[in-house]
mmCIF file of C-alpha atoms in Angstrom:
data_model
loop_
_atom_site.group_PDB
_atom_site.id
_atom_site.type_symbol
_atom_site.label_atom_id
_atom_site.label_comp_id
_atom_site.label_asym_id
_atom_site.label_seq_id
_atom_site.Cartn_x
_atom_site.Cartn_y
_atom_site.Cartn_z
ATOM 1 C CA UNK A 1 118.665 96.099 57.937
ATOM 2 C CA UNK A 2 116.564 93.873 59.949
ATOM 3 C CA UNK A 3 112.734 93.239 59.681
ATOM 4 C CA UNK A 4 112.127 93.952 62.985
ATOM 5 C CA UNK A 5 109.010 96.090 64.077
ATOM 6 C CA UNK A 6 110.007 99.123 66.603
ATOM 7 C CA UNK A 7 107.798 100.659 69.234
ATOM 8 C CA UNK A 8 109.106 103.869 70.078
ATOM 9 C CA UNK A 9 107.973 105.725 73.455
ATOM 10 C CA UNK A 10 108.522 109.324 74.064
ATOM 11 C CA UNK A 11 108.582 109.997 78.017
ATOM 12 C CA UNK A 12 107.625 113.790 78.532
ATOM 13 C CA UNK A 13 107.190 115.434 81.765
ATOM 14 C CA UNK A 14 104.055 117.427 81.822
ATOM 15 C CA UNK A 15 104.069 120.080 84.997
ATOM 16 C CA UNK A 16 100.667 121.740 86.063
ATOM 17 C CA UNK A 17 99.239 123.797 89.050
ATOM 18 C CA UNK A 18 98.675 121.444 91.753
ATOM 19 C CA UNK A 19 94.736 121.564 91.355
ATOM 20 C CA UNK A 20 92.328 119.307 91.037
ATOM 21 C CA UNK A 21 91.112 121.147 87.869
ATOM 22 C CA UNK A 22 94.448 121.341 85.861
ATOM 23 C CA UNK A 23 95.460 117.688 86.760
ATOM 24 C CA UNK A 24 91.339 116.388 85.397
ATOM 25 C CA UNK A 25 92.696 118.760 82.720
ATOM 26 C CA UNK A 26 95.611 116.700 81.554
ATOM 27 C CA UNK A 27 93.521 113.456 82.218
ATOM 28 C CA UNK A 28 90.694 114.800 79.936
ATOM 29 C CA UNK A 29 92.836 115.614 77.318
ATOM 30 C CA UNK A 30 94.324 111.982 76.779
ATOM 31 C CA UNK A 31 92.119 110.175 77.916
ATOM 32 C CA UNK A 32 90.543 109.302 74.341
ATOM 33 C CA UNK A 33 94.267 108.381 73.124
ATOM 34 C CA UNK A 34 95.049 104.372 73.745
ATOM 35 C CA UNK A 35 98.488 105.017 72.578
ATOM 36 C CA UNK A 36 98.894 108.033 75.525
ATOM 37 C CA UNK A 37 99.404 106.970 79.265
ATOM 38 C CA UNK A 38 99.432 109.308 81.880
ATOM 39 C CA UNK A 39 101.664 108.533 85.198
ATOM 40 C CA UNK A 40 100.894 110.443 88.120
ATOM 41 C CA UNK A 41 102.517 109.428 91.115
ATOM 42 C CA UNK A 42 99.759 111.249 93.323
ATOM 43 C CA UNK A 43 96.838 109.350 91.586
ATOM 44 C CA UNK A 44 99.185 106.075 91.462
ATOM 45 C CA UNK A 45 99.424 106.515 95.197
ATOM 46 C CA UNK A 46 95.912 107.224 95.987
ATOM 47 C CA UNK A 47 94.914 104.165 94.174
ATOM 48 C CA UNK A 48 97.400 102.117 96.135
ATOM 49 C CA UNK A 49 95.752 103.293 99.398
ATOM 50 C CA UNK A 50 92.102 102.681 97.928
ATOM 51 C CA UNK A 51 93.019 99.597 96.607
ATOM 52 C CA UNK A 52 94.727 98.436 100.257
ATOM 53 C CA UNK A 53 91.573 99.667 102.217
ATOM 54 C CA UNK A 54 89.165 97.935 100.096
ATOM 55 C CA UNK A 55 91.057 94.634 100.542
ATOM 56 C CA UNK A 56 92.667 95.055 104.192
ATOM 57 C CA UNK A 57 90.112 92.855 105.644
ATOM 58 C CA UNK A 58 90.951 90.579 103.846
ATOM 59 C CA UNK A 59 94.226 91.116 104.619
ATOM 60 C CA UNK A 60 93.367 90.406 108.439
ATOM 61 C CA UNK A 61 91.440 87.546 107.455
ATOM 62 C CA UNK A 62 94.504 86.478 105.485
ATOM 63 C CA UNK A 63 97.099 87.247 108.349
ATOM 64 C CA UNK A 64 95.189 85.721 111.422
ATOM 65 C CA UNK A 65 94.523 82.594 109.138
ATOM 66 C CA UNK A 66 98.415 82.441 109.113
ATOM 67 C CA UNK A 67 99.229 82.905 112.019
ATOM 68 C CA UNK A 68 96.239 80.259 113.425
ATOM 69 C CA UNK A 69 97.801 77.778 111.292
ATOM 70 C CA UNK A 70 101.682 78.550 112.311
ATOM 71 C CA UNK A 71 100.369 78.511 116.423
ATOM 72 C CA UNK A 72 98.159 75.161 115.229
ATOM 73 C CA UNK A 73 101.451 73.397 114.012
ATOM 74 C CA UNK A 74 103.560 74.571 117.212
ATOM 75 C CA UNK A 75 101.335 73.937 119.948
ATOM 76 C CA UNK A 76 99.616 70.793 118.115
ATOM 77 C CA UNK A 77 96.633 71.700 120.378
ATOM 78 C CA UNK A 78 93.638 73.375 119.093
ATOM 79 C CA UNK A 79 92.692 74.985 122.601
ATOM 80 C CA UNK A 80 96.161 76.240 123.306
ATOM 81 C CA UNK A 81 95.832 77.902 119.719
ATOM 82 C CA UNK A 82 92.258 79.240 120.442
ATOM 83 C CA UNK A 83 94.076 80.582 124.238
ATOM 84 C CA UNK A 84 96.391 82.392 122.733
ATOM 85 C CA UNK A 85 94.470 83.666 120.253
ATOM 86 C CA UNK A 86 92.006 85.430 122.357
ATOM 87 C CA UNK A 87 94.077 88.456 123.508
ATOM 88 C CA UNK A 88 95.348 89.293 119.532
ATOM 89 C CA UNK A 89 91.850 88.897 118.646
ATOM 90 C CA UNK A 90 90.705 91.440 121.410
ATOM 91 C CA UNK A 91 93.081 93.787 121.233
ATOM 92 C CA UNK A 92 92.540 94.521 117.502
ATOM 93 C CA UNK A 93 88.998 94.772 117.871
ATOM 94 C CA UNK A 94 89.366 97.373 120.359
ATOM 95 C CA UNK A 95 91.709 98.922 119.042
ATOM 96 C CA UNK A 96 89.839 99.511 115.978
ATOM 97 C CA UNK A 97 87.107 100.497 117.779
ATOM 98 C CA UNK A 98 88.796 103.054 119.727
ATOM 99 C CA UNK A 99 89.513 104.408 116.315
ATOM 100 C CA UNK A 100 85.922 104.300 115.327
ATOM 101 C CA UNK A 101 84.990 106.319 118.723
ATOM 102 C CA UNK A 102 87.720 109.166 118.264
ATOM 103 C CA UNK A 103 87.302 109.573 114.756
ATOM 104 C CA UNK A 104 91.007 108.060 113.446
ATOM 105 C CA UNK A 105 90.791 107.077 109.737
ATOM 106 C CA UNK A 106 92.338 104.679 107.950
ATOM 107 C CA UNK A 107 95.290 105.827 106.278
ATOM 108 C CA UNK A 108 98.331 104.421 104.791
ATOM 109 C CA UNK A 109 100.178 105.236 108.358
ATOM 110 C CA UNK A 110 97.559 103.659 110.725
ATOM 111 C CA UNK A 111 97.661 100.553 108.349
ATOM 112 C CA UNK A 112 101.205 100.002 108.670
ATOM 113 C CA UNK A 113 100.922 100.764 112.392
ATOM 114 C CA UNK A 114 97.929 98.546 113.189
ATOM 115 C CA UNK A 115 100.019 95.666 111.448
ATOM 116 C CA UNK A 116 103.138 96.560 113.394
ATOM 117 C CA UNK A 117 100.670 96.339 116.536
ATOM 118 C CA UNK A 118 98.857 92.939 115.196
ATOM 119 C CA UNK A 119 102.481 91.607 115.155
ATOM 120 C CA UNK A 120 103.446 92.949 119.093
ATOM 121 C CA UNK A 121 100.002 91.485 120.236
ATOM 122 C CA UNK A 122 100.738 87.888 118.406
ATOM 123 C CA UNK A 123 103.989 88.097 120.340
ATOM 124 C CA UNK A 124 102.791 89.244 124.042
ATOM 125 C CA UNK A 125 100.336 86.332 123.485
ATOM 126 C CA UNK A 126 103.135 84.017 122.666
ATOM 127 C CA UNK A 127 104.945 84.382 125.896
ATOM 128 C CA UNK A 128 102.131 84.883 127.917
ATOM 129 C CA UNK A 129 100.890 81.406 127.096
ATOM 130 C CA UNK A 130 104.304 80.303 127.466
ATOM 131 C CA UNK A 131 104.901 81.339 130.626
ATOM 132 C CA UNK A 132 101.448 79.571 131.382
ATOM 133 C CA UNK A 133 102.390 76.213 129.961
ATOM 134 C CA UNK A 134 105.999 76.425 131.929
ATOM 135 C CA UNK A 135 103.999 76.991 135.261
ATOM 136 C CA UNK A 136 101.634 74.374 134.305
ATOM 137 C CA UNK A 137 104.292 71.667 132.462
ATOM 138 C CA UNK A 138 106.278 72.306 135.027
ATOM 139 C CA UNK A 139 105.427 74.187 138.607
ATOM 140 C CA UNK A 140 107.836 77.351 137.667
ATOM 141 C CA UNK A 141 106.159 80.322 138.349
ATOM 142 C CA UNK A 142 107.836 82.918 136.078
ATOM 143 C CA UNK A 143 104.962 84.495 135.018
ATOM 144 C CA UNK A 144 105.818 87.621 136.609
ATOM 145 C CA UNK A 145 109.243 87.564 134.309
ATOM 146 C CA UNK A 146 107.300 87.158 131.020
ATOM 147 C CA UNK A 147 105.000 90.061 132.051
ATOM 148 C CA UNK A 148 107.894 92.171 132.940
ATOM 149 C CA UNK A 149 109.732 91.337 129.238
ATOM 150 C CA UNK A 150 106.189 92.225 127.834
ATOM 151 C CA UNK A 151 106.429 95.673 129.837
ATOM 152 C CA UNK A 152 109.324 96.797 128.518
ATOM 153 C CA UNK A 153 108.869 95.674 125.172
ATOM 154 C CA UNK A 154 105.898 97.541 125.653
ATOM 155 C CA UNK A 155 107.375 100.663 127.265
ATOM 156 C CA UNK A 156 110.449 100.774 124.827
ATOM 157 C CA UNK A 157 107.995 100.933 121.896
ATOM 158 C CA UNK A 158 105.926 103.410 123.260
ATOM 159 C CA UNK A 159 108.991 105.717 124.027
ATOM 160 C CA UNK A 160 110.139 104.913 120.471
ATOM 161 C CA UNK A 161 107.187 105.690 118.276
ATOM 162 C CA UNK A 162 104.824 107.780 121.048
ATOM 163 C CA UNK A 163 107.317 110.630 121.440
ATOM 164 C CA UNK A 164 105.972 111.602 117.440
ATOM 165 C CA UNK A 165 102.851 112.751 119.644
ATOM 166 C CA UNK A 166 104.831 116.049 119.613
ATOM 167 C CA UNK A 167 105.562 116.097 115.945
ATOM 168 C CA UNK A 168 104.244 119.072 113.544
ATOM 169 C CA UNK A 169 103.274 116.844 110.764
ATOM 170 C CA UNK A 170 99.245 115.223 110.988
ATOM 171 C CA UNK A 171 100.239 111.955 109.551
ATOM 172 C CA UNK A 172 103.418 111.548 112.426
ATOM 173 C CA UNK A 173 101.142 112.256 114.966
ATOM 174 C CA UNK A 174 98.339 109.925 113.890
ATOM 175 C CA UNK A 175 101.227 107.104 113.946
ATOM 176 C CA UNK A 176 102.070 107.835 117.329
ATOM 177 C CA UNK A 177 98.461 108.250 118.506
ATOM 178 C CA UNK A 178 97.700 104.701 117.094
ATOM 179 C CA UNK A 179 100.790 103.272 118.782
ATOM 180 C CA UNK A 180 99.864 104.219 122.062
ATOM 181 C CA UNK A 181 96.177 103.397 121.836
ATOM 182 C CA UNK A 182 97.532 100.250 120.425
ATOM 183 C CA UNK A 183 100.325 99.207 122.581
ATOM 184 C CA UNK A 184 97.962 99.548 125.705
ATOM 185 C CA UNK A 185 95.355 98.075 124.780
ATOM 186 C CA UNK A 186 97.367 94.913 123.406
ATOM 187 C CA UNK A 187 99.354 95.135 126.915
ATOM 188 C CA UNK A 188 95.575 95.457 128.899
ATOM 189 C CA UNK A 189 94.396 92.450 127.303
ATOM 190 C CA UNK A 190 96.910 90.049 126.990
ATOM 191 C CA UNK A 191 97.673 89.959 130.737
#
């Protein structure tokens, strides 16, 4: 009745052997077609996780810019900034080195864990330069109270995430072996 134009879709689910050859298969076969899209949530994934390695320095770049500009704003110094930036600085480039030197890839996991880690290390600096500026403001010498709060932040997440060490799966033990390297070294350096 109306003089409307109608695109119809047909969703069909296509299965195959889980081979490289039968899934290029399926690809080739389509791939000609503009009106034909293939969804495959392996390949969909796999470009996700190319796609957020090729750009996760920039994501650093992105995320310490941030969080320069947020520690700029509350400490209105640019040396207390630069202080307390040292340690999350340090850490993560050890961290990633110790991944270099035993031969941990990125992956999807040890992305989401280094960030989780990045995160810890911006707070451990926090109160570590807070505890400085107390003693310093004002002669109280709790720094030994802001370490301890750091140590069992510290030990908590290590008991929390480090026990998948013993897990069966690759990818649960590659998140805890990237927390622990991690947590220490972001404990080491900030104090």
């Amino acid at each position: 009745p109306h003089n409307h134009k109608y695109n119809r879709v047909v969703v069909n689910v296509v299965k195959v052997n889980n081979d490289e050859a039968s899934i290029q298969a399926v690809y080739d076969e389509f791939d000609a077609d503009p009106s034909v899209w293939v969804i495959d949530k392996r390949k969909i994934t796999s470009d996700f996780v190319t796609i957020l390695k090729d750009n996760f320095n920039r994501l650093v770049w992105i995320s310490i810019l941030l969080v320069f500009i947020i520690l700029l704003v509350a400490y209105g110094r640019i040396e207390l900034t630069l202080i307390t930036m040292i340690p999350m600085v340090a850490s993560w480039i050890w961290t990633v080195g110790l991944m270099g030197l035993l031969g941990i890839e990125f992956n999807i996991f040890n992305v989401i864990i280094l960030t989780f880690i990045f995160g810890l290390g911006i707070d451990y600096s926090i109160f570590m330069m807070r505890g400085l500026l107390q003693e310093y403001k004002y002669g109280h010498h709790d720094l030994s109270a802001y370490k301890i709060s750091i140590i069992l932040s510290g030990i908590t997440t290590l008991l929390g995430i480090g026990v998948l060490i013993f897990a069966q799966h690759p990818a649960l033990k590659s998140i805890a072996l990237m927390s622990i390297i991690g947590i220490l070294s972001v404990i080491f350096i900030t104090f």
